Short mmCIF file of C-alpha atoms and ligand atoms in Angstrom, two decimals:
data_model
loop_
_atom_site.label_atom_id
_atom_site.label_comp_id
_atom_site.label_asym_id
_atom_site.label_seq_id
_atom_site.Cartn_x
_atom_site.Cartn_y
_atom_site.Cartn_z
CA MET E 1 0.08 0.12 -0.25
CA SER E 2 1.17 3.49 -0.72
CA VAL E 3 0.19 6.90 0.75
CA LEU E 4 0.56 10.32 -0.35
CA ILE E 5 0.66 13.07 2.22
CA LYS E 6 0.15 16.33 0.30
CA GLY E 7 0.62 19.74 1.03
CA GLY E 8 1.00 19.34 4.76
CA ARG E 9 3.46 21.25 6.90
CA VAL E 10 6.40 18.92 7.50
CA ILE E 11 7.94 19.70 10.90
CA THR E 12 10.97 17.34 12.53
CA ALA E 13 13.44 18.46 15.03
CA ALA E 14 15.27 20.69 12.86
CA ASP E 15 13.18 21.43 9.76
CA ASP E 16 9.76 23.08 9.20
CA TYR E 17 8.62 23.08 5.28
CA VAL E 18 5.36 22.52 3.20
CA GLY E 19 5.84 19.57 1.48
CA ASP E 20 4.39 16.03 -0.10
CA VAL E 21 5.30 12.68 1.90
CA TYR E 22 5.24 9.89 -0.08
CA VAL E 23 4.82 6.34 1.97
CA GLU E 24 5.74 3.04 0.06
CA GLY E 25 5.13 0.19 1.89
CA GLU E 26 6.26 0.50 5.81
CA ARG E 27 8.78 3.41 4.90
CA ILE E 28 9.23 7.15 3.78
CA SER E 29 10.30 6.58 -0.01
CA LEU E 30 10.16 10.21 -0.96
CA ILE E 31 9.90 13.73 0.16
CA GLY E 32 9.39 16.98 -2.41
CA GLU E 33 7.20 19.64 -3.35
CA SER E 34 4.11 18.81 -5.37
CA LEU E 35 5.14 14.82 -5.80
CA ASP E 36 3.94 13.75 -9.07
CA VAL E 37 3.30 10.24 -7.99
CA GLU E 38 0.38 7.53 -7.88
CA ALA E 39 -0.71 6.43 -4.54
CA ASP E 40 -3.47 3.98 -3.26
CA ARG E 41 -4.35 6.65 -0.68
CA VAL E 42 -4.11 10.29 -1.03
CA VAL E 43 -4.38 12.64 2.13
CA ASP E 44 -5.10 16.40 1.97
CA ALA E 45 -2.97 17.94 4.85
CA SER E 46 -2.93 21.43 3.62
CA GLY E 47 -3.33 23.53 6.95
CA LYS E 48 -1.97 20.77 9.03
CA TYR E 49 1.16 19.51 10.41
CA VAL E 50 2.80 16.35 9.31
CA LEU E 51 4.84 14.93 12.59
CA PRO E 52 6.88 12.13 13.32
CA GLY E 53 4.64 9.71 15.40
CA CYS E 54 5.86 10.51 19.06
CA VAL E 55 8.16 8.09 21.10
CA ASP E 56 7.22 7.77 24.87
CA PRO E 57 10.28 6.28 26.54
CA HIS E 58 8.67 5.81 29.94
CA THR E 59 5.50 3.38 30.26
CA HIS E 60 4.27 0.87 32.19
CA LEU E 61 1.28 -1.46 31.01
CA ASP E 62 0.35 -4.84 32.70
CA MET E 63 2.49 -4.39 35.57
CA PRO E 64 2.25 -5.62 39.23
CA PHE E 65 2.91 -3.11 41.77
CA GLY E 66 1.35 -2.01 45.04
CA GLY E 67 -0.53 -5.26 45.47
CA THR E 68 -2.59 -4.79 42.16
CA VAL E 69 -1.83 -4.53 38.55
CA THR E 70 -1.99 -1.53 36.11
CA ILE E 71 -5.58 -0.94 34.90
CA ASP E 72 -4.08 -0.66 31.41
CA ASP E 73 -2.53 -3.83 29.28
CA VAL E 74 -0.61 -3.63 26.26
CA GLU E 75 -3.68 -3.26 24.09
CA SER E 76 -5.72 -0.51 25.96
CA GLY E 77 -2.40 1.15 26.59
CA GLN E 78 -1.25 1.36 23.22
CA ARG E 79 -5.21 2.15 21.65
CA SER E 80 -4.63 5.28 24.28
CA ALA E 81 -1.12 6.13 22.83
CA ALA E 82 -2.07 5.90 19.53
CA PHE E 83 -5.05 8.65 19.90
CA GLY E 84 -2.40 10.77 21.26
CA GLY E 85 -0.18 10.63 18.43
CA THR E 86 2.41 8.16 19.94
CA THR E 87 3.54 5.25 17.74
CA SER E 88 6.28 3.85 19.92
CA HIS E 89 7.16 3.20 23.37
CA VAL E 90 9.61 1.51 25.77
CA ASP E 91 7.89 -0.31 28.33
CA PHE E 92 9.68 -1.71 31.58
CA VAL E 93 10.14 -5.35 32.19
CA ILE E 94 10.45 -5.86 35.96
CA GLN E 95 12.48 -8.44 36.98
CA PRO E 96 11.23 -10.64 39.93
CA GLN E 97 13.41 -11.15 42.70
CA GLY E 98 14.82 -14.31 42.56
CA SER E 99 13.87 -14.86 38.45
CA THR E 100 16.65 -14.50 35.68
CA PHE E 101 16.36 -11.64 33.11
CA ALA E 102 15.43 -14.22 30.21
CA ASP E 103 11.98 -15.55 32.21
CA ALA E 104 11.26 -11.92 33.15
CA LEU E 105 11.48 -10.77 29.39
CA ASP E 106 9.66 -13.90 28.22
CA GLU E 107 7.04 -12.94 30.55
CA TRP E 108 6.57 -9.43 29.69
CA LYS E 109 6.69 -10.53 25.82
CA SER E 110 3.64 -13.02 26.37
CA LYS E 111 2.09 -9.93 27.97
CA ALA E 112 2.11 -8.09 24.48
CA ASP E 113 1.13 -11.19 22.53
CA GLY E 114 -1.28 -10.60 19.87
CA LYS E 115 -2.24 -7.10 21.54
CA GLN E 116 0.16 -4.78 19.78
CA LEU E 117 -1.03 -1.62 18.39
CA ILE E 118 1.99 0.53 18.21
CA ASP E 119 5.63 -0.34 17.82
CA MET E 120 7.53 -1.07 21.11
CA GLY E 121 10.71 -2.01 23.08
CA TYR E 122 11.89 -2.99 26.71
CA HIS E 123 13.96 -1.63 29.40
CA MET E 124 15.09 -3.96 32.14
CA ALA E 125 14.55 -3.10 35.60
CA VAL E 126 17.13 -4.53 37.70
CA THR E 127 16.09 -5.80 41.01
CA ASP E 128 18.12 -8.65 42.07
CA LEU E 129 21.72 -9.42 41.16
CA ARG E 130 22.34 -11.69 43.85
CA GLU E 131 19.77 -14.81 43.39
CA GLY E 132 18.09 -14.30 39.83
CA GLY E 133 19.97 -12.42 37.69
CA SER E 134 23.72 -12.72 36.88
CA LEU E 135 26.20 -10.12 35.52
CA GLU E 136 26.91 -12.19 32.71
CA GLU E 137 23.03 -12.50 31.85
CA LEU E 138 22.58 -8.53 32.43
CA ALA E 139 25.62 -8.22 29.65
CA SER E 140 23.77 -10.39 27.04
CA LEU E 141 20.56 -8.09 27.17
CA PRO E 142 21.49 -5.42 24.70
CA ASP E 143 22.43 -8.43 22.11
CA GLN E 144 18.68 -8.83 22.17
CA GLY E 145 17.62 -5.33 21.66
CA VAL E 146 17.16 -4.55 25.15
CA THR E 147 19.67 -1.64 25.42
CA SER E 148 18.77 0.22 28.90
CA TYR E 149 18.91 -0.97 32.13
CA LYS E 150 16.67 0.86 34.87
CA LEU E 151 17.08 0.92 38.61
CA PHE E 152 14.93 2.00 41.65
CA MET E 153 16.79 4.09 44.26
CA ALA E 154 13.31 3.90 46.20
CA TYR E 155 10.69 1.39 47.00
CA LYS E 156 12.40 0.03 50.03
CA GLY E 157 11.66 -3.87 50.71
CA ALA E 158 10.04 -3.83 46.90
CA LEU E 159 12.00 -2.55 43.86
CA MET E 160 14.95 -0.66 45.32
CA VAL E 161 18.51 -1.54 44.92
CA ASP E 162 21.21 -0.98 47.05
CA ASP E 163 24.35 1.02 45.84
CA GLU E 164 26.41 -2.06 45.15
CA THR E 165 23.84 -3.47 42.83
CA LEU E 166 23.41 0.11 41.06
CA PHE E 167 27.26 0.52 40.64
CA ARG E 168 27.64 -3.04 39.19
CA THR E 169 24.94 -2.47 36.79
CA MET E 170 26.53 0.39 35.68
CA GLN E 171 30.08 -1.19 35.18
CA VAL E 172 28.09 -3.52 33.03
CA ALA E 173 26.41 -1.02 31.22
CA ALA E 174 29.82 0.50 30.56
CA GLU E 175 31.07 -2.39 28.96
CA THR E 176 28.06 -3.32 27.12
CA GLY E 177 27.06 -0.01 25.64
CA ALA E 178 23.64 0.13 27.49
CA LEU E 179 22.15 2.92 28.92
CA VAL E 180 21.62 3.29 32.94
CA MET E 181 18.10 4.62 33.82
CA VAL E 182 17.40 5.64 37.45
CA HIS E 183 14.32 6.57 39.38
CA ALA E 184 16.25 8.96 41.72
CA GLU E 185 14.96 9.35 45.26
CA ASN E 186 16.56 8.36 48.37
CA GLY E 187 14.59 5.28 49.59
CA ASP E 188 15.93 4.97 53.19
CA ALA E 189 15.35 8.39 54.29
CA ILE E 190 11.94 7.93 52.56
CA ASP E 191 11.02 4.97 54.59
CA VAL E 192 11.57 6.32 57.93
CA LEU E 193 9.71 9.28 56.93
CA VAL E 194 6.72 7.38 56.10
CA LYS E 195 6.78 5.11 59.09
CA GLU E 196 7.22 8.31 61.50
CA ALA E 197 4.08 10.06 59.44
CA LEU E 198 1.95 6.78 59.97
CA ALA E 199 2.80 6.68 63.65
CA ARG E 200 1.71 10.19 64.03
CA GLY E 201 -1.66 8.90 62.48
CA GLU E 202 -1.01 11.00 58.84
CA THR E 203 -2.51 8.84 56.89
CA GLU E 204 -4.11 11.52 53.94
CA PRO E 205 -2.60 11.36 50.47
CA LYS E 206 -1.31 14.66 50.67
CA TYR E 207 1.48 12.81 52.99
CA HIS E 208 2.59 10.93 50.27
CA ALA E 209 4.39 14.00 49.24
CA LEU E 210 5.01 15.30 52.73
CA THR E 211 7.31 11.99 53.30
CA ARG E 212 9.26 12.56 49.90
CA PRO E 213 11.02 15.90 49.62
CA PRO E 214 12.46 17.27 46.86
CA GLU E 215 15.85 17.10 48.82
CA THR E 216 15.79 13.22 48.76
CA GLU E 217 15.05 13.51 44.82
CA GLY E 218 18.36 15.89 44.52
CA GLU E 219 20.54 14.00 47.01
CA ALA E 220 19.77 10.50 44.44
CA THR E 221 19.99 12.46 41.39
CA ASN E 222 23.77 13.73 42.45
CA ARG E 223 24.67 9.94 43.58
CA ALA E 224 23.82 8.29 40.78
CA ILE E 225 25.53 11.20 38.51
CA GLN E 226 28.62 10.47 40.73
CA LEU E 227 28.73 6.88 40.67
CA ALA E 228 28.26 6.78 37.01
CA ARG E 229 31.09 9.06 36.38
CA VAL E 230 33.29 6.40 38.45
CA ALA E 231 31.65 3.61 36.38
CA GLY E 232 31.77 5.19 33.16
CA SER E 233 28.54 4.69 31.98
CA ALA E 234 25.96 6.96 30.36
CA LEU E 235 23.00 8.12 32.78
CA TYR E 236 19.34 9.10 31.88
CA VAL E 237 17.75 10.34 34.98
CA VAL E 238 13.87 9.38 34.71
CA HIS E 239 10.72 11.56 36.10
CA VAL E 240 12.35 14.38 37.36
CA SER E 241 10.20 16.86 39.32
CA CYS E 242 12.22 19.53 41.11
CA ALA E 243 14.93 22.00 41.27
CA GLU E 244 16.98 20.11 43.62
CA ALA E 245 17.04 17.36 40.77
CA VAL E 246 17.55 19.64 37.88
CA GLU E 247 20.34 21.32 39.57
CA PRO E 248 22.73 18.56 39.46
CA ILE E 249 21.72 17.48 35.95
CA ALA E 250 22.32 21.01 34.35
CA ILE E 251 25.65 21.14 36.59
CA ALA E 252 26.60 17.46 35.07
CA ARG E 253 25.63 18.41 31.47
CA GLU E 254 27.53 21.62 31.75
CA LYS E 255 30.77 19.80 32.28
CA GLY E 256 29.70 17.59 29.33
CA TRP E 257 29.45 14.37 31.29
CA ASN E 258 26.98 11.75 29.50
CA VAL E 259 24.26 12.58 31.68
CA TRP E 260 20.48 13.30 30.54
CA GLY E 261 17.42 13.46 32.00
CA GLU E 262 13.81 13.56 31.59
CA THR E 263 10.48 15.06 32.78
CA CYS E 264 6.87 13.90 32.43
CA THR E 265 3.94 15.89 31.44
CA GLN E 266 2.21 16.14 34.55
CA TYR E 267 4.68 17.66 36.63
CA PHE E 268 4.21 20.96 34.28
CA PHE E 269 0.49 20.88 35.47
CA VAL E 270 -0.06 19.19 38.53
CA ASP E 271 1.25 20.60 41.90
CA TYR E 272 1.20 19.90 45.28
CA THR E 273 -2.10 21.29 46.23
CA PHE E 274 -3.81 18.83 44.05
CA LEU E 275 -2.90 15.79 46.77
CA GLU E 276 -5.21 18.02 49.11
CA ARG E 277 -8.49 17.57 47.44
CA PRO E 278 -11.22 16.41 49.44
CA ASN E 279 -12.83 13.09 49.93
CA PHE E 280 -9.67 10.88 49.07
CA GLU E 281 -9.62 12.66 45.56
CA GLY E 282 -6.02 13.61 46.19
CA ALA E 283 -4.99 9.86 45.71
CA LYS E 284 -5.51 10.40 41.83
CA PHE E 285 -2.37 12.20 41.84
CA VAL E 286 -0.11 9.97 44.20
CA TYR E 287 3.00 9.00 41.86
CA THR E 288 6.11 8.98 42.30
CA PRO E 289 8.14 11.59 42.49
CA PRO E 290 5.08 13.46 44.09
CA PRO E 291 3.65 16.61 42.63
CA ARG E 292 5.62 19.24 43.99
CA ASP E 293 5.28 23.09 44.75
CA LYS E 294 4.38 24.78 41.80
CA ALA E 295 7.41 27.02 41.53
CA ASN E 296 8.87 23.88 40.16
CA GLN E 297 7.14 24.21 36.95
CA ASP E 298 8.68 26.89 35.66
CA VAL E 299 12.11 25.52 36.57
CA LEU E 300 10.99 22.50 34.40
CA TRP E 301 9.93 24.22 31.47
CA ASN E 302 13.29 26.38 31.34
CA ALA E 303 15.44 22.95 31.87
CA VAL E 304 13.30 21.55 28.66
CA ARG E 305 13.69 24.78 26.47
CA THR E 306 17.48 24.89 27.41
CA ASP E 307 18.20 20.93 27.06
CA VAL E 308 19.09 20.36 30.42
CA LEU E 309 16.27 18.23 30.09
CA SER E 310 16.00 16.19 27.06
CA ALA E 311 12.90 14.43 26.82
CA ILE E 312 9.23 14.42 28.20
CA SER E 313 7.81 11.05 29.11
CA THR E 314 4.42 10.21 30.57
CA ASP E 315 5.54 7.63 32.99
CA HIS E 316 1.89 6.12 32.27
CA CYS E 317 1.16 3.75 35.44
CA ALA E 318 -2.78 3.87 35.27
CA PHE E 319 -4.67 2.53 38.53
CA ASP E 320 -8.52 3.05 38.76
CA TRP E 321 -9.24 5.47 41.22
CA ASP E 322 -12.18 3.43 42.26
CA GLY E 323 -11.23 -0.40 43.68
CA GLN E 324 -7.27 0.68 43.27
CA LYS E 325 -6.36 3.82 44.56
CA THR E 326 -8.86 3.16 47.29
CA LEU E 327 -6.74 0.31 48.50
CA GLY E 328 -5.00 3.07 50.30
CA ARG E 329 -7.72 5.07 51.52
CA ASP E 330 -6.69 4.53 55.56
CA ASP E 331 -2.76 4.92 54.40
CA PHE E 332 -1.57 6.87 51.93
CA SER E 333 1.63 4.57 51.53
CA LYS E 334 -1.00 1.77 50.39
CA ILE E 335 -2.20 3.83 47.47
CA PRO E 336 -0.91 2.17 44.21
CA ASN E 337 1.77 4.91 43.15
CA GLY E 338 1.24 6.10 39.58
CA GLY E 339 -0.97 8.11 37.10
CA PRO E 340 -2.14 7.93 33.59
CA GLY E 341 -1.12 10.01 30.60
CA LEU E 342 -0.01 8.10 27.57
CA GLU E 343 -2.68 9.74 25.33
CA ASN E 344 -2.26 13.58 26.74
CA ARG E 345 1.33 14.09 26.14
CA LEU E 346 1.06 15.82 22.78
CA HIS E 347 -2.20 17.31 23.39
CA MET E 348 -0.93 18.98 26.76
CA ILE E 349 2.69 20.21 25.47
CA HIS E 350 1.20 21.42 22.22
CA GLU E 351 -1.04 23.47 24.10
CA PHE E 352 0.90 24.73 26.97
CA GLY E 353 4.36 24.62 25.48
CA VAL E 354 3.99 25.53 21.72
CA ARG E 355 0.90 27.56 21.66
CA SER E 356 1.75 29.55 25.18
CA GLY E 357 4.77 30.27 23.22
CA ARG E 358 7.11 28.40 25.60
CA LEU E 359 8.21 26.24 23.06
CA THR E 360 9.16 25.98 19.40
CA LEU E 361 7.40 23.29 17.23
CA ASN E 362 10.58 21.94 16.42
CA ARG E 363 11.57 21.97 20.05
CA MET E 364 8.44 20.04 20.65
CA VAL E 365 8.78 17.43 18.23
CA GLU E 366 12.37 16.79 19.39
CA LEU E 367 11.27 16.31 23.11
CA LEU E 368 8.57 14.10 22.36
CA ALA E 369 10.04 11.94 19.36
CA THR E 370 13.28 12.80 18.31
CA ASN E 371 15.62 12.97 21.61
CA PRO E 372 13.76 9.84 23.07
CA ALA E 373 14.15 8.07 19.76
CA LYS E 374 18.08 8.95 19.60
CA LEU E 375 18.55 7.82 23.48
CA PHE E 376 17.26 4.88 23.10
CA GLY E 377 18.58 3.42 19.89
CA LEU E 378 15.40 4.02 17.85
CA TYR E 379 16.79 6.65 15.39
CA PRO E 380 16.68 7.46 12.59
CA ARG E 381 13.91 4.36 11.85
CA LYS E 382 11.65 6.18 14.52
CA GLY E 383 11.45 10.07 15.61
CA THR E 384 11.79 11.99 12.27
CA ILE E 385 10.52 12.39 8.98
CA ALA E 386 12.62 11.41 6.42
CA VAL E 387 13.44 9.21 3.37
CA GLY E 388 14.23 5.74 4.54
CA SER E 389 12.63 6.18 8.02
CA ASP E 390 9.35 4.23 9.39
CA ALA E 391 6.38 5.99 8.26
CA ASP E 392 5.61 6.71 11.57
CA ILE E 393 3.39 9.70 10.77
CA VAL E 394 1.12 11.97 12.59
CA VAL E 395 -1.09 14.32 10.70
CA PHE E 396 -2.10 16.74 13.12
CA ASP E 397 -4.97 19.49 12.90
CA PRO E 398 -3.75 22.50 14.87
CA ASP E 399 -6.82 23.99 14.81
CA LYS E 400 -9.17 21.08 16.01
CA GLN E 401 -10.48 22.00 19.92
CA HIS E 402 -10.66 19.25 22.26
CA THR E 403 -11.86 18.58 25.76
CA ILE E 404 -9.55 16.00 27.64
CA SER E 405 -11.81 14.03 29.75
CA ALA E 406 -12.10 10.61 31.30
CA SER E 407 -15.37 10.29 29.47
CA THR E 408 -13.80 10.43 26.00
CA HIS E 409 -10.14 9.02 26.22
CA HIS E 410 -9.11 5.52 25.66
CA SER E 411 -7.02 4.27 28.28
CA LYS E 412 -9.46 2.06 30.69
CA VAL E 413 -8.39 4.04 33.59
CA ASP E 414 -11.64 5.91 35.43
CA TYR E 415 -10.07 9.26 35.81
CA ASN E 416 -7.90 11.69 34.12
CA LEU E 417 -5.16 14.01 35.15
CA TYR E 418 -6.18 16.98 33.03
CA GLU E 419 -9.94 16.15 33.42
CA GLY E 420 -11.73 19.18 31.53
CA THR E 421 -8.69 20.84 30.15
CA GLU E 422 -9.36 22.62 26.77
CA VAL E 423 -6.59 22.09 23.90
CA THR E 424 -6.67 23.28 20.40
CA GLY E 425 -4.64 20.85 18.26
CA LEU E 426 -5.17 17.11 17.79
CA PRO E 427 -4.32 14.15 15.62
CA ASP E 428 -6.40 13.47 12.75
CA ILE E 429 -4.83 10.91 11.03
CA VAL E 430 -1.73 8.48 12.88
CA LEU E 431 -0.01 6.03 10.56
CA LEU E 432 2.41 3.19 12.02
CA ARG E 433 4.84 1.87 9.17
CA GLY E 434 2.45 3.06 6.66
CA ASN E 435 -0.80 1.61 8.26
CA VAL E 436 -3.22 3.93 9.43
CA LEU E 437 -4.05 3.32 13.28
CA VAL E 438 -6.15 6.32 13.83
CA GLU E 439 -8.22 8.28 11.70
CA GLY E 440 -10.40 10.83 13.46
CA ASP E 441 -12.20 9.39 16.31
CA GLN E 442 -11.90 6.08 14.77
CA LEU E 443 -9.29 3.27 15.61
CA VAL E 444 -8.83 1.80 12.02
CA ALA E 445 -5.78 -0.79 12.61
CA SER E 446 -6.43 -4.28 14.58
CA PRO E 447 -4.35 -5.46 17.67
CA GLY E 448 -1.15 -7.22 16.15
CA VAL E 449 -0.05 -4.71 13.80
CA GLY E 450 2.62 -3.20 16.22
CA GLN E 451 5.79 -4.95 16.84
CA PHE E 452 8.77 -5.52 19.31
CA VAL E 453 11.71 -3.47 17.83
CA LYS E 454 15.25 -4.60 18.50
CA ARG E 455 16.84 -1.45 19.73
CA ALA E 456 20.48 -0.13 19.05
CA ARG E 457 22.96 0.52 21.82
CA PHE E 458 23.28 3.94 23.59
CA GLY E 459 24.66 6.36 20.91
CA GLU E 460 24.04 4.02 17.66
CA GLU E 461 21.79 4.46 14.90
CA LEU E 462 18.98 1.73 14.22
CA LYS E 463 19.49 1.81 10.74
CA PRO E 464 16.25 1.49 8.30
CA ALA E 465 15.38 -2.42 7.89
CA ALA E 466 15.97 -2.67 4.33
CA ALA E 467 19.14 -0.45 5.08
CA VAL E 468 20.80 -3.54 6.86
CA VAL E 469 23.40 -5.57 4.82
ZN1 ZN U 501 8.13 4.93 35.57
#
């Protein structure tokens, strides 16, 4: 099948021009002015943006956590991603303690079997190097296209690793060319603060934030940066939420160290006061790191504008308010940590980043697509519009109005972080490797169209399939 997208404003991280994009099979084969070619389908994109499909480097689908399982499985999560213009994501395999990495990866792949609507890769979350996974096995993962290791420096007694495990993983990454990702919070200090709060009878959702002060994020961020320096590995700090964590990353990047960071959509919009909403509604905003004081929002906008932070993800980790978040009605520490958002990243960043004048369109594309693709070994197959790249394309109508709501979103979750927010600008048509995924408010493709992608190592390019020799 061939598709000709005519007369749209093509926007990549670097370019902005009006032109035609011709898709043959799964890839973009021709770009030019007024192309004179036959196509099975012609899309009139005049007045619209032609963007690369967005890449979300941080999601949790079908993940057991906090005594329950995230409400979105691969199918519903990827459906909501597709409607939001996201055509690839990298999800986390969580190594169960005592399990090998191979078993964990098999288990996660089986969760995706037959359900995939968009393309995906996996990070490996290392929880245990003593009983299950070995250093040798860890070193073998990049050959299988799993080229990033994630470590939790928080969630004591569950996912948290000690500094020895963190450091040994960094040493392996320095050898194998994988990227180390850290959830940076001081889990020991937080554990003490949580126990003290509960002993005082402080059980409401707001104590989730009050027991995880920003200094604990700043400390762990700096610790990870310094240890990565010693080990010689590249480091990517996930979900940076506050000035205390932005500062050490800014210093590292100014010094030219191999350190990168992301923030997530919600940290620009949801602040600490949301946790104080009455009748347990605050639990909707219990994710980690927690919503911070509003002053941090300008710090984050500046950080993404100046490339102190290089990507915006969603950390989509959705739990229903009714029945899942309510597990912690009498104890904030039992509220499953996580929030939804896979569908709304482009909506929100276009509205409040681009339309509000904080970001250029090019920078938006870079933060939502190009940089995530580059950092996680998907570029230039993903993350740009170029001859030879996968035809993952969003025809975006910058004038279409939309009110974000749980009543119309495509995730299974029963609430939306941005309920009632009005945005102007919506995906019109979304293509994955030349297949129409979404058209208007219709899902056109069926599960099975998405694929697992073997990612390249950090700093290496993922060549288009047909160019591999
Ligand atoms: Zn996460």
